[in-house]
């Protein structure tokens, strides 16, 4: 590649978002270069190879809808897809649409600067690439900046330590080892039961107990798969128009009005069905503390039923945040794992981690020997992967500077002062509160249509109007403030990262409503955007 290589568009990332963005832009006849840090496609599904890694959205819904042929030919094998199966699917997509030839793997974008004279982005990578492109699309994922807390002594640990989101590709044999797992979010909750099967002993360090609902994963029934395939157009439409991008529309009724018996039946039915749609039991679970407490107490009662030791059951019972305000988890045998004699739970609020020693984890009360440490400690969500790139817009404005007090976007798609820079599932869009594939497809299609129209109209640059951005941010905050989400110290609010501004990042209005808004904006000639020739 020459230092002056020029493309119509550069895309950062080759996960679900980047692959489809490349396909769409190439379909418009554009020259596109994708840069991807990993050595293969897949994004989050390339990196998250920890034991038990699996999606909590059902296979038949966690897939692209843009190609009816792809939809029909791919056979999912389980109700919830495992990481290896999703990765195989994405590799198939990359081959089927001949995407790899435009992707530069093993290459991290380090810098992107907007050149106002030429209306191009000048992009640099850690491999020395210097390229220019009219359009820059970040498809970097919302949960890709893995974070290991700064425990004193961590570097002194003699054994291996692995973050779940950076799991070694060759796998890790934990047979007969003493394993310390720090963190009990979705990754911890999925991996702990599988690790416990192999390890000699597992010590789980829990700071916040989470609500988890069983997955009841099973082989996908062929009849169900055929039925979905026969009805895909209508089902996909329903998903796009829904609140969450999932097929289960949720019950709009009130938990408070339901009465004890009816409510218990509904919760039992949702528990028996399994999965994140437990949250859809009643419309007021997300907004009324009292309604939420009914659902929360139902889960706590289940924990007491499953976990034999009442003290351990109580430690595992979430009490400091409403159900659903931290991402609800979906598990296979999580709570029952604590009935094993070789699994110990340490509540680090009561007994904090003091340091990592060469041979284990020391809390205020004890030393916990370990051969391996698993950090299931999460991500610098949503903004982390974007701010890891040194991005400068008009007048040398840096994105890190602009977002010092929290991310600011118009529709989660663009941020004022950074023309022609699009973000797929950026902060201010439904993203992590939805079925990501539905949100990714909506953004990719909106961006591709926008680029096509700009090119046809001879428009050199599109930028968000700062006033439209202010209004959108006010709206995002206002509706988040009407929900219980703001009551939890969650990564949705950046609360897991010391010093990160506390701003609720995703848009809670729902994917259907949001899509309509984006479509109206485009139909009105990109209302709220400034176009320049
Ligand atoms: O990360 P998390 P994750 N000392 O941030 C704890 C998606 N996902 O990788 O809650 C001690 O949720 C932290 O404690 P606290 C999904 O959207 C999906 O599990 O901050 N503990 C928490 O328990 C999910 O929400 C799937 O008090 C510390 C844990 O580490 C998102 O990714 C699977 C600590 C981090 O949990 C992130 O999930 C996996 C410290 N200093 C992930 N710092 C599925 O599809 C952090 N913790 C199923």
XYZ file of C-alpha atoms and ligand atoms in Angstrom:
581
model
C 0.000 0.000 0.000
C 1.361 3.435 -0.864
C 1.386 6.118 1.829
C -1.148 8.141 -0.189
C -3.716 5.350 -0.723
C -7.137 6.872 -1.185
C -10.531 5.256 -0.717
C -14.084 6.417 -0.865
C -14.582 5.011 2.611
C -12.639 3.537 5.493
C -14.432 1.254 7.933
C -12.940 0.451 11.328
C -13.773 -3.061 12.541
C -14.797 -6.333 10.893
C -17.452 -7.632 13.263
C -21.160 -7.835 12.415
C -21.248 -4.079 11.770
C -18.049 -3.666 9.761
C -18.695 -6.662 7.518
C -22.152 -5.493 6.543
C -20.977 -1.883 6.133
C -18.303 -3.072 3.725
C -20.824 -5.130 1.778
C -23.250 -2.208 1.464
C -20.672 0.397 0.520
C -19.112 -1.923 -2.007
C -22.592 -2.468 -3.429
C -22.708 1.282 -4.122
C -19.555 0.936 -6.191
C -17.320 2.566 -3.582
C -13.716 1.674 -2.907
C -13.525 0.626 0.733
C -10.744 -0.339 3.110
C -11.579 -2.050 6.379
C -9.040 -2.115 9.192
C -9.437 -4.799 11.848
C -7.271 -5.337 14.931
C -7.956 -9.073 15.068
C -6.408 -11.567 12.688
C -9.827 -12.661 11.546
C -13.400 -11.435 11.173
C -15.914 -11.540 14.011
C -15.251 -8.597 16.320
C -16.567 -9.449 19.764
C -17.073 -13.055 18.650
C -13.467 -13.256 17.543
C -12.172 -12.216 20.967
C -14.675 -13.665 23.452
C -13.620 -17.317 23.485
C -14.001 -17.874 27.208
C -15.547 -21.148 28.404
C -19.320 -21.054 27.958
C -19.379 -17.961 25.704
C -22.767 -17.835 24.061
C -25.163 -15.168 22.859
C -28.226 -14.372 24.947
C -30.313 -13.588 21.863
C -31.765 -16.610 20.105
C -29.937 -17.846 17.000
C -32.826 -17.345 14.623
C -32.976 -13.688 15.656
C -29.253 -13.051 16.040
C -28.417 -13.133 12.366
C -28.390 -10.830 9.350
C -31.645 -10.238 7.533
C -30.211 -8.444 4.492
C -29.785 -11.564 2.369
C -32.750 -13.950 2.029
C -30.385 -16.541 0.520
C -28.065 -16.364 3.520
C -31.058 -16.529 5.827
C -32.276 -19.704 4.166
C -28.996 -21.529 3.729
C -27.480 -21.107 7.191
C -28.461 -23.804 9.695
C -28.232 -22.897 13.375
C -27.893 -25.847 15.710
C -28.919 -24.501 19.122
C -31.521 -22.205 20.588
C -28.761 -19.821 21.697
C -25.685 -19.758 19.483
C -22.311 -20.543 21.005
C -19.326 -18.322 20.265
C -17.722 -20.876 17.891
C -20.950 -21.160 15.918
C -21.384 -17.389 15.575
C -17.776 -17.082 14.478
C -18.322 -19.815 11.860
C -21.380 -17.902 10.640
C -19.423 -14.662 10.277
C -16.579 -16.451 8.513
C -19.155 -17.909 6.142
C -20.580 -14.423 5.541
C -17.089 -13.056 4.835
C -16.468 -15.813 2.279
C -19.921 -15.822 0.734
C -19.802 -12.097 0.003
C -16.081 -12.130 -0.780
C -15.373 -9.547 1.901
C -11.874 -10.484 3.046
C -10.048 -8.923 0.097
C -10.879 -5.422 1.347
C -10.026 -6.081 4.996
C -6.609 -5.460 6.465
C -6.340 -7.742 9.515
C -3.983 -7.394 12.450
C -4.121 -3.635 12.039
C -5.333 -1.115 14.574
C -6.445 2.355 13.576
C -4.567 4.731 15.839
C -5.435 8.142 14.446
C -8.008 9.809 12.221
C -7.915 13.499 11.395
C -10.377 15.449 9.282
C -8.805 17.479 6.501
C -11.153 20.420 5.990
C -9.602 21.582 2.747
C -10.089 18.322 0.941
C -13.060 17.018 2.956
C -11.315 13.752 3.654
C -10.322 11.753 6.696
C -6.647 10.981 7.015
C -6.359 7.671 8.798
C -3.269 6.098 10.344
C -2.687 2.619 11.702
C -0.210 0.891 13.970
C 1.169 -0.886 10.905
C 2.180 2.385 9.285
C -0.741 2.765 6.877
C -1.566 6.330 5.861
C -4.788 6.482 3.908
C -7.358 9.097 2.984
C -11.098 8.580 2.616
C -14.107 10.808 2.121
C -16.145 8.808 4.615
C -15.036 7.177 7.826
C -17.278 4.648 9.543
C -16.438 3.347 12.996
C -17.863 -0.123 13.491
C -15.798 -0.768 16.587
C -18.434 -2.386 18.800
C -19.845 -1.212 22.107
C -18.076 -3.763 24.291
C -14.646 -4.207 22.823
C -12.352 -2.187 25.094
C -11.649 -4.881 27.690
C -10.855 -3.614 31.143
C -8.788 -5.165 33.918
C -8.988 -3.223 37.175
C -5.786 -1.905 38.589
C -5.353 -4.356 41.501
C -2.134 -3.821 43.444
C 0.315 -6.623 42.824
C -1.427 -7.932 39.686
C 1.857 -8.088 37.782
C 3.419 -10.244 40.514
C 1.003 -13.138 39.954
C 3.007 -16.185 38.912
C 0.305 -18.026 37.014
C -1.522 -17.000 33.871
C -4.326 -14.462 34.037
C -6.872 -13.935 31.290
C -9.615 -11.404 30.631
C -12.724 -13.166 29.292
C -12.790 -10.821 26.314
C -9.186 -11.615 25.381
C -9.265 -15.366 25.891
C -6.372 -17.272 24.305
C -7.370 -18.742 20.967
C -5.773 -22.071 21.706
C -7.983 -22.393 24.809
C -6.890 -22.779 28.410
C -6.787 -26.150 30.116
C -8.054 -25.544 33.626
C -8.209 -29.204 34.574
C -7.224 -29.723 38.169
C -6.304 -26.074 38.734
C -7.429 -23.580 41.351
C -9.105 -20.746 39.495
C -10.005 -17.284 40.806
C -12.781 -15.598 38.829
C -13.240 -11.882 39.444
C -16.539 -10.450 38.226
C -20.092 -11.717 38.019
C -21.581 -9.964 34.981
C -22.739 -11.888 31.887
C -19.233 -13.184 31.134
C -18.573 -14.376 34.696
C -22.010 -15.917 35.039
C -21.642 -17.822 31.759
C -18.106 -19.016 32.385
C -18.173 -19.941 36.095
C -20.295 -23.117 35.719
C -18.126 -24.358 32.838
C -14.877 -23.511 34.634
C -16.169 -25.305 37.745
C -16.591 -28.492 35.684
C -12.868 -28.515 34.896
C -11.120 -26.843 37.798
C -10.079 -28.345 41.111
C -11.486 -25.316 42.876
C -13.114 -22.045 41.840
C -13.167 -18.941 44.002
C -15.657 -16.390 42.723
C -15.078 -12.771 43.712
C -18.387 -10.960 43.506
C -18.813 -7.229 43.942
C -22.419 -6.950 42.786
C -24.780 -9.904 42.576
C -26.689 -9.928 39.304
C -30.113 -11.136 38.298
C -29.828 -14.145 36.046
C -32.520 -16.100 34.234
C -31.998 -19.618 32.889
C -31.244 -20.016 29.194
C -32.712 -23.534 28.911
C -30.479 -23.856 25.899
C -31.196 -26.886 23.693
C -30.720 -28.140 20.168
C -32.827 -26.102 17.774
C -35.890 -28.042 16.678
C -35.809 -28.493 12.858
C -39.548 -27.740 12.658
C -39.067 -24.432 14.448
C -36.146 -23.509 12.208
C -38.208 -24.303 9.094
C -41.161 -22.340 10.402
C -39.013 -19.279 11.104
C -37.367 -19.513 7.689
C -40.746 -19.748 5.988
C -41.927 -16.671 7.857
C -38.773 -14.599 8.017
C -40.010 -11.483 6.156
C -42.875 -10.894 8.582
C -40.862 -11.871 11.638
C -37.984 -9.568 10.733
C -40.436 -6.730 10.161
C -41.924 -7.316 13.614
C -38.429 -7.257 15.136
C -37.547 -3.986 13.392
C -40.735 -2.332 14.586
C -40.468 -3.637 18.153
C -38.973 -2.002 21.227
C -35.988 -4.313 21.694
C -35.467 -5.845 18.264
C -36.579 -9.190 19.650
C -39.545 -11.270 18.610
C -41.187 -11.306 22.017
C -43.128 -8.044 22.091
C -43.455 -8.014 25.885
C -46.586 -7.587 27.916
C -47.609 -3.920 28.158
C -49.747 -4.609 31.270
C -48.916 -3.521 34.790
C -47.311 -5.799 37.395
C -48.967 -3.706 40.082
C -52.451 -4.210 38.697
C -51.986 -7.906 37.988
C -52.542 -9.284 41.488
C -50.360 -11.859 43.252
C -51.590 -14.999 41.548
C -51.602 -13.720 37.997
C -48.214 -12.087 38.470
C -46.661 -15.266 39.876
C -48.056 -17.222 36.887
C -46.586 -14.740 34.428
C -43.158 -14.755 36.092
C -43.165 -18.557 36.305
C -44.066 -18.826 32.619
C -41.283 -16.407 31.657
C -38.771 -18.227 33.886
C -39.807 -21.545 32.316
C -39.340 -20.040 28.855
C -35.972 -18.574 29.875
C -33.903 -15.715 28.518
C -33.891 -11.930 28.543
C -37.573 -11.651 27.682
C -38.214 -12.236 31.377
C -37.953 -8.437 31.495
C -40.965 -8.170 29.215
C -43.276 -9.756 31.802
C -44.852 -6.365 32.531
C -44.595 -2.927 31.002
C -43.916 -1.174 34.304
C -40.940 -3.280 35.457
C -38.575 -0.747 33.932
C -40.234 2.334 35.362
C -41.863 1.547 38.699
C -39.746 0.509 41.696
C -42.676 -1.286 43.220
C -43.441 -3.271 40.060
C -39.756 -4.003 39.633
C -39.479 -5.277 43.198
C -42.080 -7.964 42.452
C -39.949 -9.286 39.594
C -36.723 -8.904 41.600
C -38.155 -10.790 44.560
C -39.341 -13.563 42.247
C -35.730 -14.060 41.080
C -34.412 -13.914 44.652
C -36.911 -16.608 45.650
C -35.616 -18.755 42.788
C -32.055 -18.245 44.052
C -33.128 -19.359 47.544
C -34.829 -22.386 46.001
C -31.738 -23.394 43.981
C -28.901 -22.591 46.375
C -28.724 -24.950 49.340
C -26.794 -22.717 51.774
C -29.062 -19.816 52.827
C -26.086 -17.556 53.516
C -24.653 -18.122 50.047
C -28.124 -17.649 48.543
C -28.427 -14.308 50.293
C -25.003 -13.196 49.075
C -26.034 -14.082 45.526
C -29.279 -12.115 45.825
C -29.190 -8.683 44.185
C -30.543 -5.982 46.446
C -28.775 -2.788 45.467
C -30.227 -2.228 42.011
C -33.563 -2.856 40.318
C -33.855 -5.865 38.003
C -32.828 -5.048 34.439
C -31.007 -1.827 35.279
C -27.734 -3.672 34.899
C -27.854 -5.950 31.905
C -29.850 -9.046 32.937
C -27.819 -12.266 32.636
C -28.817 -15.541 31.055
C -27.169 -18.640 32.461
C -26.851 -22.375 32.410
C -26.602 -23.705 35.938
C -25.072 -20.571 37.472
C -26.768 -20.529 40.862
C -26.591 -24.331 41.231
C -22.818 -24.138 40.755
C -22.601 -22.671 44.262
C -23.884 -25.969 45.670
C -20.618 -27.590 44.606
C -18.143 -28.214 47.414
C -15.323 -26.992 45.149
C -16.810 -23.515 44.538
C -16.432 -20.653 47.024
C -18.134 -17.284 46.858
C -16.351 -14.224 48.227
C -18.376 -11.065 48.599
C -15.817 -8.328 47.987
C -18.052 -5.574 49.313
C -17.880 -7.218 52.706
C -14.334 -8.558 52.278
C -12.546 -6.398 49.666
C -9.697 -7.492 47.430
C -6.554 -5.965 48.893
C -4.003 -7.229 46.398
C -3.058 -9.913 43.965
C -0.117 -11.884 45.340
C 2.272 -14.160 43.420
C 0.099 -17.106 44.453
C -3.449 -15.837 44.576
C -5.849 -13.123 45.652
C -5.664 -11.575 49.100
C -8.798 -10.053 50.556
C -9.044 -8.184 53.850
C -9.967 -11.417 55.622
C -8.005 -14.168 53.845
C -5.566 -15.306 51.199
C -7.225 -17.256 48.379
C -4.679 -19.399 46.551
C -5.056 -19.592 42.783
C -3.156 -21.070 39.830
C -5.059 -19.002 37.265
C -6.944 -15.695 37.471
C -9.889 -15.021 35.213
C -10.818 -11.373 34.914
C -14.501 -11.221 33.984
C -14.351 -7.528 34.776
C -16.040 -6.050 31.741
C -15.413 -3.180 29.365
C -15.001 0.530 28.978
C -18.329 0.374 27.193
C -19.497 2.339 24.172
C -17.076 5.256 24.302
C -13.925 3.246 25.160
C -13.275 1.818 21.690
C -13.935 5.187 19.996
C -11.784 7.228 22.339
C -8.962 4.700 22.008
C -8.504 6.203 18.528
C -7.049 9.701 18.441
C -9.812 11.363 16.405
C -9.698 15.045 15.492
C -12.391 16.884 13.617
C -12.862 20.428 12.347
C -10.491 23.043 13.726
C -8.351 20.321 15.305
C -11.112 19.524 17.836
C -10.330 16.212 19.476
C -13.127 13.736 20.188
C -11.588 12.974 23.588
C -11.860 16.663 24.425
C -15.361 17.041 23.061
C -16.601 14.027 25.028
C -14.799 14.891 28.255
C -18.112 15.276 30.080
C -19.676 12.290 28.280
C -20.492 11.367 24.697
C -22.543 13.794 22.585
C -24.094 12.683 19.328
C -26.981 13.366 17.046
C -28.986 10.117 16.807
C -25.928 8.177 17.921
C -24.822 8.346 14.283
C -22.670 11.481 14.116
C -21.110 14.015 16.451
C -21.001 17.707 15.515
C -17.627 18.963 14.332
C -16.623 15.604 12.841
C -18.045 15.658 9.296
C -18.427 12.412 7.352
C -17.635 10.373 10.450
C -20.386 7.855 11.081
C -20.628 5.529 14.057
C -22.523 2.248 13.927
C -24.503 1.756 17.168
C -22.895 4.749 18.811
C -23.898 6.266 22.159
C -27.294 7.921 21.837
C -28.736 5.039 19.795
C -30.581 1.922 21.084
C -27.517 -0.302 20.525
C -26.814 -2.329 23.671
C -30.431 -2.153 24.822
C -31.527 -3.991 21.713
C -30.836 -7.029 19.602
C -27.543 -5.682 18.265
C -27.996 -7.173 14.808
C -31.259 -5.326 14.245
C -29.645 -2.065 15.339
C -26.500 -2.688 13.311
C -28.462 -3.374 10.132
C -30.571 -0.267 10.627
C -27.508 1.949 11.067
C -25.543 0.396 8.228
C -28.469 0.830 5.844
C -29.111 4.406 6.966
C -25.430 5.301 6.567
C -25.139 3.616 3.157
C -28.274 5.404 1.892
C -26.933 8.680 3.233
C -23.556 8.223 1.527
C -25.289 7.301 -1.753
C -27.496 10.397 -1.613
C -24.614 12.694 -0.734
C -22.600 11.376 -3.646
C -25.499 11.660 -6.055
C -26.117 15.229 -4.917
C -22.485 16.285 -5.074
C -22.408 16.922 -1.322
C -18.860 16.836 0.001
C -19.619 16.754 3.695
C -22.366 16.069 6.193
C -22.087 17.135 9.803
C -24.452 17.131 12.760
C -25.922 20.521 13.620
C -24.847 21.295 17.219
C -28.384 22.429 18.078
C -29.895 19.175 16.809
C -27.278 17.313 18.800
C -28.128 19.247 21.967
C -31.811 18.515 21.473
C -31.160 14.816 20.859
C -28.957 14.520 23.943
C -31.597 16.267 26.024
C -34.179 13.789 24.714
C -31.927 10.762 25.369
C -31.332 11.939 28.945
C -34.916 12.910 29.579
C -36.372 9.539 28.660
C -33.614 7.620 30.444
C -34.461 9.696 33.514
C -38.033 8.399 33.381
C -36.796 4.830 33.842
C -35.117 2.941 36.669
C -31.937 2.575 34.599
C -30.394 5.618 36.203
C -30.608 3.959 39.645
C -27.857 1.402 39.027
C -24.101 1.774 38.898
C -23.955 0.104 35.509
C -21.657 0.251 32.533
C -24.605 1.828 30.649
C -23.757 4.868 32.781
C -19.993 4.407 32.716
C -20.086 3.666 36.444
C -17.700 0.705 36.157
C -14.797 2.883 35.031
C -13.251 5.088 37.714
C -13.454 8.738 36.651
C -15.749 8.130 33.660
C -18.523 10.745 33.457
C -21.856 9.393 34.657
C -24.000 9.720 31.542
C -26.617 7.213 30.434
C -25.322 6.297 26.990
C -27.861 4.185 25.083
C -31.234 5.433 23.816
C -34.104 3.804 25.728
C -36.894 4.843 23.349
C -36.846 1.518 21.475
C -35.658 0.412 18.055
C -38.985 0.880 16.252
C -39.492 4.458 17.379
C -35.837 5.238 16.786
C -35.877 3.832 13.245
C -38.880 5.996 12.402
C -37.076 9.065 13.696
C -33.960 8.294 11.623
C -36.081 7.670 8.523
C -37.978 10.944 8.999
C -34.717 12.832 9.350
C -33.422 11.349 6.091
C -36.727 11.901 4.264
C -36.654 15.562 5.285
C -33.295 16.014 3.540
C -31.216 15.156 6.621
C -32.909 17.447 9.048
C -30.572 18.436 11.857
C -27.522 17.878 9.695
C -25.510 20.458 7.818
C -24.610 19.534 4.242
C -21.848 21.288 2.346
C -20.858 20.988 -1.287
O -18.873 -7.307 32.122
P -19.766 -6.568 33.245
P -19.200 -8.621 31.287
N -13.455 -5.538 41.762
O -19.291 -5.164 33.275
C -16.950 -6.780 38.325
C -22.351 -8.328 27.089
N -22.187 -9.770 27.172
O -18.050 -8.897 30.423
O -21.093 -4.930 38.936
C -14.359 -6.505 41.787
O -21.201 -6.812 33.070
C -18.244 -6.042 38.179
O -18.766 -5.679 39.437
P -19.804 -4.420 39.519
C -23.527 -7.911 27.948
O -24.130 -6.794 27.400
C -23.154 -10.537 26.680
O -19.692 -9.691 32.176
O -19.213 -3.313 38.692
N -15.226 -6.719 40.781
C -19.068 -7.071 37.434
O -19.537 -8.071 38.286
C -22.842 -7.602 29.244
O -23.566 -6.781 30.110
C -23.069 -11.888 26.784
O -19.864 -4.121 40.956
C -15.149 -5.931 39.729
C -18.028 -7.689 36.501
O -16.768 -7.413 37.068
C -21.573 -6.951 28.750
O -21.202 -7.710 27.619
C -21.990 -12.477 27.392
C -14.192 -4.912 39.629
C -18.074 -7.076 35.121
O -19.312 -7.321 34.556
C -20.435 -6.957 29.722
O -20.415 -8.205 30.410
C -20.995 -11.672 27.891
C -13.330 -4.719 40.716
N -12.430 -3.735 40.722
C -21.103 -10.312 27.782
N -14.360 -4.273 38.443
C -24.165 -12.692 26.245
O -24.641 -12.522 25.165
C -15.380 -4.891 37.820
N -15.849 -5.885 38.594
C -24.677 -13.716 27.127
